[in-house]
CSV table of C-alpha atoms (C1' of nucleotides) in Angstrom, one decimal:
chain,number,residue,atom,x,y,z
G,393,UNK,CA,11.0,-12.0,-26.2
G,394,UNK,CA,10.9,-8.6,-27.7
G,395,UNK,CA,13.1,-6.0,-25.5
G,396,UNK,CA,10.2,-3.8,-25.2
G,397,UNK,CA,8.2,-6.7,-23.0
G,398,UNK,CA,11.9,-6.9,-20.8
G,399,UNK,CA,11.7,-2.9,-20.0
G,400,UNK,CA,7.9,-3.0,-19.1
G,401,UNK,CA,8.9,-5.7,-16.8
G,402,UNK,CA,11.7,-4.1,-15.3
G,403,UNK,CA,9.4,-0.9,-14.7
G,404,UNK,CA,6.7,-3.5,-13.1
G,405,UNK,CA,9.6,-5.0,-10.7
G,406,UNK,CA,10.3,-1.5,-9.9
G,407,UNK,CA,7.2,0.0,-8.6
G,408,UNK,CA,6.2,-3.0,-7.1
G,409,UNK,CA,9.2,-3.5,-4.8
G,410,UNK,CA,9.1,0.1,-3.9
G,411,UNK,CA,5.4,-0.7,-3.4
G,412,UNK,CA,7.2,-3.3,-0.8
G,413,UNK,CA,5.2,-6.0,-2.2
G,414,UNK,CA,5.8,-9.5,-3.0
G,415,UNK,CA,5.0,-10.6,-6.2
G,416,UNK,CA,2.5,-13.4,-4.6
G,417,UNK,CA,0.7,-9.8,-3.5
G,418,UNK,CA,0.8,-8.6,-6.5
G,419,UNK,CA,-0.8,-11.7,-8.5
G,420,UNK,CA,-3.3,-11.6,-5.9
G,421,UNK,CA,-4.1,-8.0,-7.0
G,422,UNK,CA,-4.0,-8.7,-10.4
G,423,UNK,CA,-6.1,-12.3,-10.2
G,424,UNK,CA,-3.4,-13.9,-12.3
G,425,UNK,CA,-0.6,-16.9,-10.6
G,426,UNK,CA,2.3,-15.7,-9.0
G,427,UNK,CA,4.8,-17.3,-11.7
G,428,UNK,CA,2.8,-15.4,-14.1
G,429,UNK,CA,4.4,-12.3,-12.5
G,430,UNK,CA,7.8,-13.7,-12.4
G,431,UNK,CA,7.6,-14.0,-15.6
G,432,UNK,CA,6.0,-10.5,-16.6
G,433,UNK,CA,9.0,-8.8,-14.7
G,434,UNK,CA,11.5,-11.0,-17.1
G,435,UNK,CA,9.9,-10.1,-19.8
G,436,UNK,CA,8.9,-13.8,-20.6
G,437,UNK,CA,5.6,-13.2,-21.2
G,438,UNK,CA,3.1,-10.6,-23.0
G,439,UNK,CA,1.2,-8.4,-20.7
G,440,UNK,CA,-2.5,-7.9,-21.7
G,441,UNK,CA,-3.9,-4.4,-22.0
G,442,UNK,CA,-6.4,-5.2,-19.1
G,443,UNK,CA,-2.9,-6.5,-17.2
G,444,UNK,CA,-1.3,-3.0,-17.9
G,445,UNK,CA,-4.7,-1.3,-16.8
G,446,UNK,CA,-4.6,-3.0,-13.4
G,447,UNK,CA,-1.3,-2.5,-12.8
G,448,UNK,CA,-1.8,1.8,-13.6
G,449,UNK,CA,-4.4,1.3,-11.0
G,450,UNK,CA,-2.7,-0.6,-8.3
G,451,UNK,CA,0.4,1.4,-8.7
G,452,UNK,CA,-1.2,4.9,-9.3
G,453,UNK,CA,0.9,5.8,-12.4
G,454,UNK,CA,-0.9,5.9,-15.9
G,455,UNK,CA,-0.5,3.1,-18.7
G,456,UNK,CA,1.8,6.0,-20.3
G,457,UNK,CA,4.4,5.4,-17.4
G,458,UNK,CA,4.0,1.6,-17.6
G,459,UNK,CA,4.8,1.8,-21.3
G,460,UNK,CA,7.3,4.5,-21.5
G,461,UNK,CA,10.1,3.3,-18.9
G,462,UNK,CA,12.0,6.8,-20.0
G,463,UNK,CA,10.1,8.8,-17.7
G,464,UNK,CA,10.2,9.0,-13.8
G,465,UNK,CA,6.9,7.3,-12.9
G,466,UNK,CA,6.8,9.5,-10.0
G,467,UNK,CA,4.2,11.8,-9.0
G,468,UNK,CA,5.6,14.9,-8.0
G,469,UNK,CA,3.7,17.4,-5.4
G,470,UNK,CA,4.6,21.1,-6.9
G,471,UNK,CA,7.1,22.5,-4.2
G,472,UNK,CA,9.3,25.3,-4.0
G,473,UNK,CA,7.7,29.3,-4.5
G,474,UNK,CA,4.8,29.5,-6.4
G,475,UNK,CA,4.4,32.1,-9.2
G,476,UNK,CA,1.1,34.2,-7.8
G,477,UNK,CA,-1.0,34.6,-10.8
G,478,UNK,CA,-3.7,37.1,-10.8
G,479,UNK,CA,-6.3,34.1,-11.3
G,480,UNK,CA,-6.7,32.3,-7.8
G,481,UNK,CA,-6.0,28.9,-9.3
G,482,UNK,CA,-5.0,25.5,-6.8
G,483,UNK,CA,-1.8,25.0,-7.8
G,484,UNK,CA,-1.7,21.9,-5.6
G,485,UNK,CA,-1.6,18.1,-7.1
G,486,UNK,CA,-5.2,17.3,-6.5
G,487,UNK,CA,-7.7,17.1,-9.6
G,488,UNK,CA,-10.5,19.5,-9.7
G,489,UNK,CA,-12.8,16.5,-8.7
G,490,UNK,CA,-11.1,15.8,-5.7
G,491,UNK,CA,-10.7,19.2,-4.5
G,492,UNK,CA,-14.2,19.5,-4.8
G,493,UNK,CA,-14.6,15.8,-2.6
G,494,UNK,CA,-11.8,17.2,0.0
G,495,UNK,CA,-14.2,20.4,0.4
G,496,UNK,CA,-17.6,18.8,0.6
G,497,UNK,CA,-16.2,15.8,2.6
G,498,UNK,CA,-14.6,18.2,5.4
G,499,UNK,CA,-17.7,20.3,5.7
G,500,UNK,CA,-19.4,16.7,6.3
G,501,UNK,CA,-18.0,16.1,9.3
G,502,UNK,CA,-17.4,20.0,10.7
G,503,UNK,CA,-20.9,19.7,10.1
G,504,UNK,CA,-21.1,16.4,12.0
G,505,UNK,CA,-18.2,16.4,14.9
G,506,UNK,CA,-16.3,20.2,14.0
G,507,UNK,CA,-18.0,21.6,17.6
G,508,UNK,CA,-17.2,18.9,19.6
G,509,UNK,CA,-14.5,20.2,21.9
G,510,UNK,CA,-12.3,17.2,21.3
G,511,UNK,CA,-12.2,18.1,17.7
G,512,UNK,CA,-9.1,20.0,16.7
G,513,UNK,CA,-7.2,20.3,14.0
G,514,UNK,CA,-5.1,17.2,14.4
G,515,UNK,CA,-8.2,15.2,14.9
G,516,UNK,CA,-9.5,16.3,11.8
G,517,UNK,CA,-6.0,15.0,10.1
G,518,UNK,CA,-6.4,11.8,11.1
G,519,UNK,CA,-10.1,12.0,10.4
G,520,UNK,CA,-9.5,12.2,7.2
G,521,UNK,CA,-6.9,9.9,7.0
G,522,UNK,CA,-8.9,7.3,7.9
G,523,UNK,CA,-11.8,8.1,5.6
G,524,UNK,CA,-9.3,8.2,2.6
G,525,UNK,CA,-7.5,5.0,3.6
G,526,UNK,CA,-10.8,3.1,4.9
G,527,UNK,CA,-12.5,3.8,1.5
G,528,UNK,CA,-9.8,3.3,-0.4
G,529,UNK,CA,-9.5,-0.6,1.5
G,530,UNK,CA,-13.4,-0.9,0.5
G,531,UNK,CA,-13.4,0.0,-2.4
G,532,UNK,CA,-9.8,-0.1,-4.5
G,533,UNK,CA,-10.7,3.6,-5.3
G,534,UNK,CA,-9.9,7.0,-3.9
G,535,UNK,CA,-12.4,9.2,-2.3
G,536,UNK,CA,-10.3,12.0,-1.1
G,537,UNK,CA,-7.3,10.6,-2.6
G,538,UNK,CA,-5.3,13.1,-0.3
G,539,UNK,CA,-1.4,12.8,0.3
G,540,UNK,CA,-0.5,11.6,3.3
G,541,UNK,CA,3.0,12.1,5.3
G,542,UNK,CA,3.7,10.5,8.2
G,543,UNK,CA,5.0,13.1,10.6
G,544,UNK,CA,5.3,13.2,14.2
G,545,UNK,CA,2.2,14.0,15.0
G,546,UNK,CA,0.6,11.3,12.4
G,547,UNK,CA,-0.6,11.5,9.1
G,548,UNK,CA,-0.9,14.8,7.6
G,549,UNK,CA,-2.9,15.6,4.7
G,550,UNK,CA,-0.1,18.1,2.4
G,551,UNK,CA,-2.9,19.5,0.4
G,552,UNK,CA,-5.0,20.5,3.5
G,553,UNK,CA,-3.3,23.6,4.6
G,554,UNK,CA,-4.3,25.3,1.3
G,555,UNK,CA,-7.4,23.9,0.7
G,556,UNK,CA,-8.6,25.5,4.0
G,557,UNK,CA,-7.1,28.9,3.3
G,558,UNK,CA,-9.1,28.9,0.0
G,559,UNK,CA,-12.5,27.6,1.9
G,560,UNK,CA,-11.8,30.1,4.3
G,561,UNK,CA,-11.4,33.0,2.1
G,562,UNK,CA,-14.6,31.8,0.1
G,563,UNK,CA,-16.0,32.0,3.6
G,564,UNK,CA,-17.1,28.3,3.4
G,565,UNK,CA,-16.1,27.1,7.0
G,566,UNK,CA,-14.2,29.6,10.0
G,567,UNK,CA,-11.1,29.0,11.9
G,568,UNK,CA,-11.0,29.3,15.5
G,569,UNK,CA,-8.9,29.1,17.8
G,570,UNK,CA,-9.1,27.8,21.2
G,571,UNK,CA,-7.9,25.6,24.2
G,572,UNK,CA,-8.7,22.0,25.2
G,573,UNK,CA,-7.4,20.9,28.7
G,574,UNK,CA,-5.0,23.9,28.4
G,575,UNK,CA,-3.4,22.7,25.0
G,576,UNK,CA,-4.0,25.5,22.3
G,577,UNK,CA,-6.4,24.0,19.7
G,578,UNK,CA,-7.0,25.0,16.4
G,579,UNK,CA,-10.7,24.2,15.4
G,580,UNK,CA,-13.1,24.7,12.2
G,581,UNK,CA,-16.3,25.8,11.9
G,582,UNK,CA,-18.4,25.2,8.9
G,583,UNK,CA,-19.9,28.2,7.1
G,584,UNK,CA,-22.8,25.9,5.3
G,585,UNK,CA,-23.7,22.7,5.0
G,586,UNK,CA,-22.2,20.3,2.5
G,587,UNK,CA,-23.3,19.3,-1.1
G,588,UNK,CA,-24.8,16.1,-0.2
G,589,UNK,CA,-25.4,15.3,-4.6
G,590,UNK,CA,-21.6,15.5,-4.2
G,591,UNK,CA,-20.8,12.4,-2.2
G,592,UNK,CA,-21.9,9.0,-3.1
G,593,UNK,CA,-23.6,6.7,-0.3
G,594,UNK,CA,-21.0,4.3,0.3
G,595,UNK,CA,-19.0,7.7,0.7
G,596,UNK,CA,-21.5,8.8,3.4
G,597,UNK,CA,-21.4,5.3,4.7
G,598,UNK,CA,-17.5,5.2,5.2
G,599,UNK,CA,-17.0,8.9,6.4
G,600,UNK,CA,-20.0,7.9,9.1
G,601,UNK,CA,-18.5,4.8,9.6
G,602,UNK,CA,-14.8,6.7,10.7
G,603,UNK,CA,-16.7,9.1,12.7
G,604,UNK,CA,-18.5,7.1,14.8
G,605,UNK,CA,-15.2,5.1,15.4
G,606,UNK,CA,-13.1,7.6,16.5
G,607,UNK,CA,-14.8,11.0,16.8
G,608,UNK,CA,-14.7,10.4,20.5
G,609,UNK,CA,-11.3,10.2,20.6
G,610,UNK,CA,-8.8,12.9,21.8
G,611,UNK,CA,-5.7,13.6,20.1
G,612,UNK,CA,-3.5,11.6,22.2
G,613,UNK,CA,-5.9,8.8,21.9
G,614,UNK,CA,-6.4,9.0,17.9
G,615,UNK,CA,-3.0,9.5,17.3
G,616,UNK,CA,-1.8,5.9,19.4
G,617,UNK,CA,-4.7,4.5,17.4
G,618,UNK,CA,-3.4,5.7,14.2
G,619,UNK,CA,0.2,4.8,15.1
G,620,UNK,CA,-0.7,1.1,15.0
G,621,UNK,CA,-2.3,1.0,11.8
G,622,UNK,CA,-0.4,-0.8,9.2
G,623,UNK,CA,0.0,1.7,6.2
G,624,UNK,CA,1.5,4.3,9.2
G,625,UNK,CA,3.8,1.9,10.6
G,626,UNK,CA,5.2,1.2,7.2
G,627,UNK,CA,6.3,4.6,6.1
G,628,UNK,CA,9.3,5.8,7.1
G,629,UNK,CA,8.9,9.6,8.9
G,630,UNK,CA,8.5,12.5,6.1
G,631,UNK,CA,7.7,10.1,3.2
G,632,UNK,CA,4.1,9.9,1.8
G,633,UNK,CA,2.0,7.2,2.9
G,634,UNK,CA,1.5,4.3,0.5
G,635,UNK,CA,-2.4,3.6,-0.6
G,636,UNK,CA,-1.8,0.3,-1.2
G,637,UNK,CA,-0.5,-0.9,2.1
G,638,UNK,CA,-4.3,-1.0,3.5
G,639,UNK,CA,-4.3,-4.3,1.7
G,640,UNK,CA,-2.0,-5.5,4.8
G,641,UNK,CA,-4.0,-4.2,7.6
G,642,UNK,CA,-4.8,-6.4,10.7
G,643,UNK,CA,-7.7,-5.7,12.6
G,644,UNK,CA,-9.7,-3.5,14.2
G,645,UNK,CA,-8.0,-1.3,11.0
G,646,UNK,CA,-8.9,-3.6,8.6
G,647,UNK,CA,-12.6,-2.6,7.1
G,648,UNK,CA,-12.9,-4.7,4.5
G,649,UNK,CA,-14.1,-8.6,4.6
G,650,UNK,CA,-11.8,-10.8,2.8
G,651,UNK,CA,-12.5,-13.8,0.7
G,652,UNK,CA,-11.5,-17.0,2.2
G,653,UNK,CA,-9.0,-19.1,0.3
G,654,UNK,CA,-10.1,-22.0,0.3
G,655,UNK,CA,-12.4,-22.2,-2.5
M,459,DG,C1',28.0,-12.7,25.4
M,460,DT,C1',29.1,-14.5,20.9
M,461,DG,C1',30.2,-17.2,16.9
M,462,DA,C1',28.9,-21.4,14.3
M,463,DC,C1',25.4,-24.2,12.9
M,464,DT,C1',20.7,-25.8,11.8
M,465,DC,C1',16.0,-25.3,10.6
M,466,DG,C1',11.9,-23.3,8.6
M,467,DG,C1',9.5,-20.1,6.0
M,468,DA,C1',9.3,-16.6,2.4
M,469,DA,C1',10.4,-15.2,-2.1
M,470,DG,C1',11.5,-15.9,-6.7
M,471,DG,C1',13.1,-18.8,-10.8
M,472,DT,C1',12.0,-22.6,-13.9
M,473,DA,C1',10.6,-27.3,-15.7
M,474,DT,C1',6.5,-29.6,-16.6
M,475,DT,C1',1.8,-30.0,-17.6
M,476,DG,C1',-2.7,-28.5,-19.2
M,477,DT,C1',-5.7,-26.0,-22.5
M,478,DG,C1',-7.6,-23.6,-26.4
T,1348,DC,C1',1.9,-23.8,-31.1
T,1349,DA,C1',1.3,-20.1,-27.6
T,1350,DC,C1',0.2,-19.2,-23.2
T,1351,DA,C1',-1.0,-19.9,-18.4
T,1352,DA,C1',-1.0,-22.6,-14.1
T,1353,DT,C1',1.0,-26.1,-11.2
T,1354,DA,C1',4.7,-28.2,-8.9
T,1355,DC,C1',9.2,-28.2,-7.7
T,1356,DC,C1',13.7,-26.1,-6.9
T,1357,DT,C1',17.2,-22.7,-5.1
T,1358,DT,C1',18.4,-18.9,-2.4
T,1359,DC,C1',18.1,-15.9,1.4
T,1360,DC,C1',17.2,-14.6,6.0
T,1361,DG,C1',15.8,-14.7,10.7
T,1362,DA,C1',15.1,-17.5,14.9
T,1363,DG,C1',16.6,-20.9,17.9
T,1364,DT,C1',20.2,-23.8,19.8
T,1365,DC,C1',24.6,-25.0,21.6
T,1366,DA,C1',29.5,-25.0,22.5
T,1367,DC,C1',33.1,-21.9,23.9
DNA sequence: GTGACTCGGAAGGTATTGTG
DNA sequence: CACAATACCTTCCGAGTCAC
């Protein structure tokens, strides 16, 4: 077998163990048989383009990084200073399209749940967090597709902070801050009412779905809730949250009906 | 309590079989 | 013949048990 097939396979046995997933998981994913896999990471056997496709899905790098096992397929969040241009550009690891989702998708539920008094900041996080990773269990895509780290407080969405202070100088939602059973609470107000042509129904139907869940909670309570969830209990504190361990949720978290096996 | 042993399940490798 | 799936094998690891 050609050494090019033994490197591709080495890449593959790579991401999918830091995945922390078997390679029975994976052939699941894929739809092909588990020694198929085996094989794939040995480099005994070809790899289909539609193979190599899946597998830049499942594992969130492009085919490029599948390919070309020079390069780090790691996707790095720009950290350190940041050069201030005079153009006020997002210089944050989020596409234009899903800055523009993150934006419409928070003023959806300010809209919705932001006056509530149990809705704070933190509830918001994990708001989110739930929309992202319930959508993401539906439908094997991303809707926000924020970054997650798991922090004390649960899991924070890293592009958030700046998003805000961009929404809030366009004077698209407010910031106020407040007190909830004599714990300061920071809270957002929207400024409008979100671009509804900008999220799709089974968007709507997911992010209403969360909300009705858990926009009772309080912060304590969403935060136990959250801290039982699979993907959360996976990641170890300060490191981003893994997309793909939804697939391993047990109920209530689960949100997605699974095919029996037996046919 | 602890070290040795056994057992069972999960994970991964490989020989064999089936198919186009 | 090339490739993919099935079936079987080995290895590893954790849980349980028992003698000391």
């Amino acid at each position: 077998m050609m050494i090019i097939y033994k490197k591709i396979g080495n890449r593959i046995k790579m991401l999918r163990e830091k995945a922390v997933m078997s390679q029975d998981m994976l052939s699941q994913r894929m739809g092909i048989s588990r020694p198929a896999v085996s094989q794939i990471e040995s480099g005994e056997r070809k790899i289909s383009a539609e193979e190599l496709q899946k597998l830049s899905h499942i594992f969130h790098v492009s085919m490029d990084d599948l390919l070309n096992p020079v390069k780090e397929p790691e996707v790095h969040l720009h950290k350190g200073k940041e050069e201030k241009t005079a153009k006020p550009q997002m210089r944050i690891s989020v596409p234009q399209k899903n800055l523009q989702k993150f934006k419409e998708v928070l003023l959806y539920i300010l809209n919705k749940v932001g006056a509530k008094e149990n809705i704070g900041e933190t509830v918001i996080y994990k708001l989110l967090y739930f929309i992202d990773f319930d959508f993401y269990e539906k439908y094997e895509e991303q809707l926000i597709g924020a970054t997650y780290i798991k922090n004390k407080y649960g899991p924070t969405p890293v592009e958030f902070v700046k998003i805000v202070e961009r929404m809030m100088a366009d004077k698209e939602i407010e910031k106020v801050k407040s007190e909830y059973f004599n714990f300061p609470q920071t809270k957002y107000l929207p400024c409008r009412k979100p671009d509804l042509a900008k999220l799709m129904a089974n968007e709507i139907e997911v992010i209403d779905d969360v909300l009705n869940r858990l926009s009772e909670m309080n912060g304590s309570q969403i935060s136990a809730y959250s801290h039982s969830d699979v993907p959360w209990m996976t990641t170890a504190d300060g490191d981003a949250i893994e997309y793909e361990s939804v697939f391993y949720r047990m109920l209530p978290y689960s949100v997605r009906a699974y095919a029996e096996e037996n046919g």
